[in-house]
Coordinates of C-alpha atoms in Angstrom, one line a residue:
X1296 CA -42.1 -26.4 17.9
X1297 CA -41.8 -22.6 18.0
X1298 CA -38.5 -20.8 17.6
X1299 CA -36.9 -21.3 21.0
X1300 CA -35.0 -18.0 20.6
X1301 CA -38.2 -15.9 20.7
X1302 CA -41.1 -18.3 20.9
X1303 CA -42.4 -18.0 24.5
X1304 CA -45.5 -16.3 23.2
X1305 CA -46.1 -19.0 20.5
X1306 CA -47.3 -22.5 21.1
X1307 CA -46.8 -24.0 17.6
X1308 CA -44.4 -23.9 14.8
X1309 CA -44.9 -21.5 11.8
X1310 CA -46.4 -22.8 8.6
X1311 CA -43.9 -23.9 6.1
X1312 CA -44.8 -21.0 3.8
X1313 CA -44.4 -18.6 6.7
X1314 CA -40.9 -20.0 7.3
X1315 CA -40.1 -19.7 3.6
X1316 CA -41.1 -16.1 3.4
X1317 CA -39.8 -15.1 6.8
X1318 CA -36.3 -16.6 6.8
X1319 CA -33.4 -14.3 5.7
X1320 CA -30.5 -16.5 6.6
X1321 CA -30.2 -17.4 2.9
X1322 CA -28.7 -13.9 2.3
X1323 CA -28.0 -12.1 5.6
X1324 CA -25.3 -14.6 6.4
X1325 CA -23.2 -12.1 4.7
X1326 CA -23.5 -10.0 7.8
X1327 CA -21.7 -12.6 9.9
X1328 CA -18.5 -10.6 10.4
X1329 CA -20.3 -7.4 11.1
X1330 CA -22.8 -9.1 13.4
X1331 CA -20.0 -10.6 15.5
X1332 CA -18.1 -7.4 15.6
X1333 CA -21.1 -5.5 16.8
X1334 CA -21.9 -8.1 19.5
X1335 CA -18.3 -8.0 20.8
X1336 CA -18.5 -4.2 21.1
X1337 CA -21.9 -4.5 22.8
X1338 CA -20.9 -7.0 25.4
X1339 CA -17.7 -5.1 26.2
X1340 CA -19.9 -2.0 26.9
X1341 CA -22.3 -4.1 29.0
X1342 CA -19.4 -5.3 31.1
X1343 CA -17.9 -1.9 31.4
X1344 CA -21.2 -0.5 32.7
X1345 CA -21.6 -3.4 35.2
X1346 CA -24.8 -4.7 33.3
X1347 CA -23.1 -8.0 32.6
X1348 CA -20.5 -9.6 34.8
X1349 CA -16.9 -9.7 33.6
X1350 CA -16.8 -13.5 33.6
X1351 CA -19.9 -13.8 31.4
X1352 CA -18.6 -11.1 29.1
X1353 CA -15.3 -12.9 28.7
X1354 CA -17.0 -16.2 27.9
X1355 CA -19.3 -14.5 25.4
X1356 CA -16.3 -12.8 23.7
X1357 CA -14.4 -16.1 23.5
X1358 CA -17.5 -17.9 22.2
X1359 CA -18.0 -15.2 19.5
X1360 CA -14.5 -15.6 18.4
X1361 CA -15.0 -19.3 18.0
X1362 CA -18.2 -18.7 16.0
X1363 CA -16.3 -16.4 13.8
X1364 CA -13.6 -19.0 13.2
X1365 CA -16.2 -21.6 12.4
X1366 CA -17.9 -19.4 9.8
X1367 CA -14.6 -18.4 8.2
X1368 CA -13.5 -22.0 7.9
X1369 CA -16.9 -23.2 6.6
X1370 CA -17.6 -25.4 9.7
X1371 CA -20.6 -23.4 10.7
X1372 CA -24.1 -24.8 10.0
X1373 CA -26.7 -22.2 9.2
X1374 CA -30.3 -23.0 10.2
X1375 CA -33.3 -21.7 8.4
X1376 CA -35.4 -22.4 11.4
X1377 CA -33.5 -19.8 13.3
X1378 CA -34.4 -17.2 10.6
X1379 CA -31.5 -14.9 10.4
X1380 CA -27.8 -14.4 11.1
X1381 CA -28.4 -12.9 14.5
X1382 CA -30.3 -15.9 15.8
X1383 CA -27.9 -18.3 14.2
X1384 CA -24.9 -16.7 15.9
X1385 CA -26.6 -16.5 19.3
X1386 CA -27.8 -20.1 19.1
X1387 CA -24.3 -21.4 18.3
X1388 CA -22.9 -19.2 21.1
X1389 CA -25.3 -20.9 23.5
X1390 CA -24.1 -24.3 22.3
X1391 CA -20.5 -23.2 23.1
X1392 CA -20.9 -21.4 26.4
X1393 CA -24.3 -22.3 27.7
X1394 CA -26.9 -20.0 29.3
X1395 CA -24.5 -17.1 29.6
X1396 CA -25.0 -16.5 25.9
X1397 CA -28.5 -15.2 26.7
X1398 CA -27.0 -12.1 28.4
X1399 CA -25.6 -10.9 25.1
X1400 CA -29.0 -9.6 24.0
X1401 CA -29.4 -7.4 27.1
X1402 CA -30.3 -3.8 26.1
X1403 CA -30.5 -4.8 22.5
X1404 CA -33.1 -5.7 19.9
X1405 CA -32.8 -7.3 16.5
X1406 CA -34.0 -4.0 15.2
X1407 CA -31.0 -2.0 16.2
X1408 CA -28.8 -5.0 15.7
X1409 CA -29.7 -5.4 12.0
X1410 CA -29.5 -1.6 11.5
X1411 CA -25.9 -1.8 12.9
X1412 CA -24.9 -4.8 10.9
X1413 CA -26.2 -3.3 7.7
X1414 CA -24.4 0.1 8.3
X1415 CA -21.2 -1.7 9.0
X1416 CA -21.6 -3.9 5.8
X1417 CA -22.4 -0.9 3.6
X1418 CA -19.6 1.1 5.1
X1419 CA -17.2 -1.8 4.3
X1420 CA -18.6 -2.0 0.8
X1421 CA -18.1 1.7 0.2
X1422 CA -14.5 1.5 1.3
X1423 CA -13.9 -1.3 -1.1
X1424 CA -15.5 0.5 -4.0
X1425 CA -13.6 3.7 -3.1
X1426 CA -10.3 1.8 -3.5
X1427 CA -11.5 0.2 -6.8
X1428 CA -12.5 3.6 -8.2
X1429 CA -9.2 5.1 -7.3
X1430 CA -7.4 2.3 -9.1
X1431 CA -9.6 2.7 -12.2
X1432 CA -9.0 6.4 -12.2
X1433 CA -5.2 5.8 -12.0
X1434 CA -5.4 3.4 -14.9
X1435 CA -7.3 5.9 -17.0
X1436 CA -5.0 8.8 -16.1
X1437 CA -2.0 6.8 -17.0
X1438 CA -3.5 5.8 -20.3
X1439 CA -4.5 9.4 -20.9
X1440 CA -1.0 10.7 -20.4
X1441 CA 0.4 8.1 -22.8
X1442 CA -2.1 9.3 -25.4
X1443 CA -2.1 13.0 -24.7
X1444 CA -1.5 13.8 -28.3
X1445 CA -3.4 11.0 -30.0
X1446 CA -6.0 12.8 -32.1
X1447 CA -9.5 11.3 -32.4
X1448 CA -12.9 12.6 -33.4
X1449 CA -15.0 14.2 -30.8
X1450 CA -18.7 13.7 -31.3
X1451 CA -22.0 15.4 -30.5
X1452 CA -25.2 13.7 -31.6
X1453 CA -22.9 10.8 -32.6
X1454 CA -21.8 13.1 -35.5
X1455 CA -18.2 14.3 -36.0
X1456 CA -17.9 17.5 -34.1
X1457 CA -14.4 18.6 -33.4
X1458 CA -11.0 16.8 -33.1
X1459 CA -10.0 15.9 -29.5
X1460 CA -7.4 13.7 -28.1
X1461 CA -7.8 10.2 -26.8
X1462 CA -6.2 11.3 -23.6
X1463 CA -8.7 14.1 -23.1
X1464 CA -11.6 11.7 -23.8
X1465 CA -10.3 9.3 -21.1
X1466 CA -9.9 12.1 -18.6
X1467 CA -13.5 13.0 -19.0
X1468 CA -14.3 9.6 -17.3
X1469 CA -11.6 10.3 -14.7
X1470 CA -13.6 13.4 -13.7
X1471 CA -16.9 11.4 -13.6
X1472 CA -15.4 8.8 -11.4
X1473 CA -14.0 11.5 -9.1
X1474 CA -17.6 12.7 -8.6
X1475 CA -18.7 9.2 -8.0
X1476 CA -16.1 8.9 -5.2
X1477 CA -17.3 12.1 -3.8
X1478 CA -20.9 10.8 -3.7
X1479 CA -19.8 7.6 -2.0
X1480 CA -17.8 9.6 0.5
X1481 CA -20.8 11.8 1.3
X1482 CA -23.0 8.7 1.8
X1483 CA -20.4 7.1 4.1
X1484 CA -20.1 10.3 6.1
X1485 CA -23.9 10.4 6.7
X1486 CA -24.2 6.7 7.5
X1487 CA -21.4 6.8 10.0
X1488 CA -23.6 7.1 13.1
X1489 CA -24.1 4.1 15.4
X1490 CA -27.7 2.8 15.9
X1491 CA -26.7 0.3 18.5
X1492 CA -28.6 1.0 21.8
X1493 CA -31.7 2.2 20.2
X1494 CA -33.1 -1.3 21.0
X1495 CA -36.5 -2.0 19.4
X1496 CA -37.5 1.6 18.9
X1497 CA -37.6 3.4 22.2
X1498 CA -34.2 3.0 23.7
X1499 CA -33.5 1.1 26.9
X1500 CA -33.8 1.5 30.6
X1501 CA -30.4 0.0 31.1
X1502 CA -27.5 2.4 31.9
X1503 CA -25.7 1.8 28.6
X1504 CA -22.9 3.9 27.1
X1505 CA -23.7 4.4 23.4
X1506 CA -20.7 6.7 23.0
X1507 CA -18.5 3.7 23.9
X1508 CA -20.0 1.3 21.4
X1509 CA -19.9 4.0 18.7
X1510 CA -16.2 4.6 19.3
X1511 CA -15.4 0.9 19.4
X1512 CA -17.1 0.4 16.0
X1513 CA -15.4 3.5 14.5
X1514 CA -18.6 5.5 14.1
X1515 CA -18.4 9.3 14.5
X1516 CA -21.3 9.3 17.1
X1517 CA -24.4 7.4 18.1
X1518 CA -27.6 8.2 16.3
X1519 CA -29.7 10.8 18.1
X1520 CA -33.2 9.4 17.8
X1521 CA -34.1 5.8 18.7
X1522 CA -37.1 5.6 16.3
X1523 CA -35.1 6.9 13.4
X1524 CA -32.2 4.6 14.3
X1525 CA -34.1 1.4 13.6
X1526 CA -36.4 2.7 10.8
X1527 CA -33.8 4.6 8.7
X1528 CA -32.5 3.1 5.5
X1529 CA -31.4 6.4 3.9
X1530 CA -27.9 5.1 4.0
X1531 CA -28.9 2.2 1.7
X1532 CA -30.8 4.4 -0.7
X1533 CA -28.1 7.0 -0.8
X1534 CA -25.4 4.4 -1.4
X1535 CA -27.4 2.8 -4.2
X1536 CA -28.1 6.2 -5.7
X1537 CA -24.3 6.8 -5.8
X1538 CA -23.8 3.3 -7.2
X1539 CA -26.4 3.9 -9.9
X1540 CA -24.8 7.1 -11.1
X1541 CA -21.4 5.3 -11.1
X1542 CA -23.0 2.4 -13.1
X1543 CA -24.2 5.0 -15.6
X1544 CA -20.7 6.2 -16.1
X1545 CA -19.3 2.7 -16.5
X1546 CA -22.0 1.8 -18.9
X1547 CA -21.3 4.9 -21.1
X1548 CA -17.7 3.9 -21.3
X1549 CA -18.6 0.3 -22.0
X1550 CA -20.9 1.4 -24.9
X1551 CA -18.0 3.4 -26.3
X1552 CA -15.7 0.5 -26.1
X1553 CA -18.3 -1.7 -27.9
X1554 CA -18.3 0.9 -30.7
X1555 CA -14.6 1.5 -30.8
X1556 CA -13.7 -2.2 -31.3
X1557 CA -16.0 -2.6 -34.2
X1558 CA -14.3 -2.8 -37.7
X1559 CA -16.4 0.2 -38.6
X1560 CA -14.7 2.3 -35.9
X1561 CA -11.5 0.4 -35.3
X1562 CA -10.3 2.9 -32.7
X1563 CA -9.1 0.3 -30.1
X1564 CA -8.3 -3.4 -29.8
X1565 CA -8.9 -5.6 -26.8
X1566 CA -6.9 -8.8 -26.3
X1567 CA -8.3 -12.3 -25.7
X1568 CA -8.4 -11.5 -21.9
X1569 CA -11.6 -9.3 -22.3
X1570 CA -13.2 -10.7 -25.5
X1571 CA -14.9 -14.0 -26.5
X1572 CA -15.5 -15.8 -29.7
X1573 CA -18.6 -17.0 -31.5
X1574 CA -19.8 -20.6 -31.6
X1575 CA -20.5 -20.4 -35.3
X1576 CA -18.6 -17.4 -36.8
X1577 CA -14.9 -18.0 -36.4
X1578 CA -13.9 -14.5 -37.3
X1579 CA -15.7 -12.9 -34.4
X1580 CA -14.1 -11.2 -31.4
X1581 CA -16.9 -10.1 -29.2
X1582 CA -16.4 -7.3 -26.5
X1583 CA -18.4 -9.3 -23.9
X1584 CA -16.8 -7.8 -20.9
X1585 CA -17.9 -4.3 -22.0
X1586 CA -21.4 -5.6 -22.9
X1587 CA -21.8 -7.1 -19.5
X1588 CA -20.7 -3.9 -17.7
X1589 CA -23.3 -2.1 -19.8
X1590 CA -25.9 -4.7 -19.0
X1591 CA -25.2 -5.1 -15.3
X1592 CA -26.1 -1.4 -14.7
X1593 CA -29.7 -2.6 -14.8
X1594 CA -29.1 -4.6 -11.6
X1595 CA -27.9 -1.6 -9.8
X1596 CA -30.8 0.6 -11.0
X1597 CA -33.2 -2.1 -10.1
X1598 CA -31.9 -2.3 -6.5
X1599 CA -32.3 1.4 -6.1
X1600 CA -35.9 1.3 -7.3
X1601 CA -36.6 -1.7 -5.1
X1602 CA -35.5 0.0 -1.9
X1603 CA -37.3 3.2 -2.7
X1604 CA -40.5 1.3 -3.3
X1605 CA -40.1 -0.7 -0.1
X1606 CA -39.5 2.4 2.0
X1607 CA -42.0 4.8 0.5
X1608 CA -45.1 3.7 2.4
X1609 CA -43.7 2.5 5.7
X1610 CA -44.9 4.1 9.0
X1611 CA -42.4 4.4 11.8
X1612 CA -40.7 2.5 13.1
X1613 CA -39.5 -1.0 12.0
X1614 CA -41.6 -3.2 9.7
X1615 CA -40.6 -6.6 8.3
X1616 CA -40.9 -5.1 4.8
X1617 CA -37.4 -3.8 5.5
X1618 CA -36.0 -7.3 5.3
X1619 CA -36.3 -6.6 1.5
X1620 CA -33.5 -4.0 1.7
X1621 CA -30.7 -6.5 1.7
X1622 CA -30.7 -8.9 -1.3
X1623 CA -30.9 -6.1 -3.9
X1624 CA -28.1 -4.2 -2.1
X1625 CA -25.8 -7.2 -1.8
X1626 CA -26.4 -7.9 -5.5
X1627 CA -26.0 -4.4 -6.7
X1628 CA -22.8 -3.5 -4.9
X1629 CA -21.3 -6.8 -5.9
X1630 CA -22.2 -6.2 -9.5
X1631 CA -20.8 -2.7 -9.3
X1632 CA -17.5 -3.9 -7.8
X1633 CA -17.2 -6.5 -10.6
X1634 CA -17.9 -3.9 -13.3
X1635 CA -15.3 -1.6 -11.9
X1636 CA -12.7 -4.4 -11.9
X1637 CA -13.7 -5.4 -15.5
X1638 CA -13.5 -1.8 -16.7
X1639 CA -10.0 -1.3 -15.2
X1640 CA -8.9 -4.5 -16.9
X1641 CA -10.2 -3.3 -20.3
X1642 CA -8.7 0.1 -19.9
X1643 CA -5.3 -1.3 -19.1
X1644 CA -5.7 -3.9 -21.9
X1645 CA -6.9 -1.7 -24.7
X1646 CA -4.5 -0.6 -27.4
X1647 CA -5.6 2.6 -29.3
X1648 CA -5.3 2.5 -33.1
X1649 CA -3.9 6.1 -33.3
X1650 CA -3.7 6.3 -37.1
X1651 CA -7.3 5.1 -37.5
X1652 CA -8.5 7.6 -34.9
X1653 CA -6.6 10.4 -36.6
X1654 CA -7.9 9.7 -40.0
X1655 CA -11.4 9.7 -38.7
X1656 CA -10.8 12.9 -36.8
X1657 CA -10.9 15.0 -39.9
X1658 CA -14.0 13.5 -41.3
X1659 CA -17.3 15.3 -41.3
X1660 CA -15.6 18.8 -41.6
X1661 CA -14.5 18.5 -38.0
X1662 CA -12.3 21.6 -38.3
X1663 CA -15.1 23.8 -39.4
X1664 CA -15.2 25.5 -36.0
X1665 CA -11.4 26.2 -36.3
X1666 CA -12.1 27.9 -39.6
X1667 CA -14.9 30.0 -38.0
X1668 CA -12.6 31.0 -35.1
X1669 CA -9.9 32.0 -37.6
X1670 CA -12.3 34.3 -39.5
X1671 CA -13.1 36.0 -36.2
X1672 CA -9.5 36.3 -35.1
X1673 CA -7.8 37.2 -38.4
X1674 CA -10.6 39.1 -40.2
X1675 CA -12.5 40.5 -37.3
X1676 CA -15.8 39.0 -38.4
X1677 CA -18.6 38.7 -35.8
X1678 CA -18.9 35.0 -34.9
X1679 CA -22.4 34.7 -36.4
X1680 CA -21.1 36.0 -39.7
X1681 CA -18.0 33.7 -39.5
X1682 CA -20.4 30.8 -38.8
X1683 CA -22.4 31.6 -42.0
X1684 CA -19.2 31.9 -44.1
X1685 CA -17.9 28.6 -42.8
X1686 CA -21.3 27.0 -43.5
X1687 CA -21.2 28.1 -47.0
X1688 CA -17.7 26.7 -47.5
X1689 CA -18.7 23.4 -45.9
X1690 CA -21.6 23.2 -48.4
X1691 CA -19.1 23.8 -51.3
X1692 CA -16.7 21.1 -50.0
X1693 CA -19.6 18.7 -49.4
X1694 CA -20.9 19.1 -52.9
X1695 CA -17.6 18.3 -54.5
X1696 CA -16.8 15.5 -52.0
X1697 CA -13.7 17.0 -50.5
X1698 CA -12.6 18.3 -47.1
X1699 CA -12.3 22.0 -46.2
X1700 CA -8.5 21.7 -46.4
X1701 CA -8.9 20.6 -50.0
X1702 CA -10.7 23.7 -51.2
X1703 CA -8.6 26.2 -53.2
X1704 CA -8.0 29.7 -52.0
X1705 CA -10.0 31.0 -54.9
X1706 CA -13.0 28.9 -53.8
X1707 CA -12.7 30.3 -50.3
X1708 CA -12.4 33.8 -51.5
X1709 CA -15.5 33.4 -53.6
X1710 CA -17.4 33.4 -50.3
X1711 CA -15.2 35.7 -48.3
X1712 CA -12.6 37.7 -50.4
X1713 CA -10.4 38.6 -47.4
X1714 CA -9.4 35.0 -46.7
X1715 CA -5.7 34.4 -47.1
X1716 CA -3.4 31.3 -47.3
X1717 CA -3.0 31.6 -43.6
X1718 CA -6.3 29.9 -43.2
X1719 CA -4.9 26.5 -44.2
X1720 CA -2.7 26.5 -41.0
X1721 CA -5.8 25.9 -38.9
X1722 CA -7.5 23.2 -41.0
X1723 CA -5.4 20.3 -39.8
X1724 CA -6.5 18.1 -36.9
X1725 CA -3.2 18.3 -35.1
X1726 CA -3.3 22.1 -35.3
X1727 CA -6.9 22.1 -34.1
X1728 CA -6.2 20.1 -30.9
X1729 CA -3.0 22.1 -30.2
X1730 CA -5.0 25.3 -30.4
X1731 CA -7.5 24.3 -27.7
X1732 CA -5.4 25.6 -24.8
X1733 CA -8.2 27.1 -22.7
X1734 CA -8.4 25.6 -19.2
X1735 CA -10.1 22.2 -19.5
X1736 CA -9.4 22.1 -23.3
X1737 CA -8.1 19.2 -25.3
X1738 CA -4.6 20.4 -26.2
X1739 CA -1.9 17.8 -25.5
X1740 CA -0.2 20.1 -23.0
X1741 CA -3.5 20.5 -21.0
X1742 CA -4.0 16.7 -21.1
X1743 CA -0.6 16.1 -19.7
X1744 CA -1.1 18.7 -16.9
X1745 CA -4.5 17.3 -16.0
X1746 CA -3.3 13.7 -16.0
X1747 CA -0.3 14.6 -13.8
X1748 CA -2.7 16.5 -11.4
X1749 CA -4.9 13.4 -11.1
X1750 CA -2.0 11.0 -10.7
X1751 CA -0.5 13.1 -8.0
X1752 CA -3.9 13.3 -6.2
X1753 CA -4.5 9.6 -6.5
X1754 CA -1.1 8.8 -5.1
X1755 CA -1.7 10.8 -2.0

């Protein structure tokens, strides 16, 4: 038997392999709530325009509500033979209310229907991710404020560079996540146009009111071109691009956590909540949550590359290739949501080892730049000359296995005779971070101010 929902043109059933490759109900059932919401808005508009009678519209709406309840409670039986969520909902609606169910699809195609459902689903996903990112930023800003004066080494090239504070380091990620939220907000703004009413690709001859359905579904406006309406998946690509950049940021922090919890660094500890043990080595405490956040970024990147590849060669308008837009998106945004939640958990759980951080902060001649800056300020040396003098002093300290602060005044004066004892006041890591008072710098006062700014913004 052919599919009775669309099979008038067909006299035989599809091959089993055709059914296997064609069916999407195995994943697009996730659209159920969005599909029913869109259908209710559509039938309300049809009734308001006199295209469908009020009695039929009321029956359809009641039937859709029953279908929604059955899906929510797990009573609904999904059929692969009906291909997708749209046909499954409509078939069950027909079981409930009879032939009137067939009026629901007036002035509508599965092309604009799936475009609508997917926009609604992605919009809901963005809203959830936005709230999660805000919560993660809040956790980081709170932890940053608590550790505004906790000195740690700052790195470039994974080599000790200059002392910073743990709070300042965390606020760097707060800034990244703020940009991530901005990208998701931009994607949401651009997707917030309603494709319903574009029908298959050319619009419809029925006197529909697309403004009404757009408003009912909380879109800013209807889409302006019916061909673009059904063939556009920019909103998926843009959302996955934002998700990919966000996943990069989460992965970078995860990598740092993996390093920080090693005995070699020992900068933070994680509790049993976010670590696991080894089946053979009883001493191990593995940062598996961080490692999985780092690893799951690949899923997000893969989904973006997948949809870009699907869309790159498609002529207008709709092609079945576009069915491949969903599974990767579902998986990627679920993975990202899980990673955000795990990262917030780790941030709230981690305990910084402030003494270990501080002792590491002075390693590798991390206050060399402070010495060079002092030579410029106190002695009036051009910075390049001060850089050369400092480099010479670093070489002397390195050869004798000491820090810059351990050099004698005589040793310093052997390189630059005008150096005075005042120089030792800038060679401590605490003095170093306190001196970085330029806007955006690592001084504890700056960190407190920036953390408070973020916490106030996130509370609004």
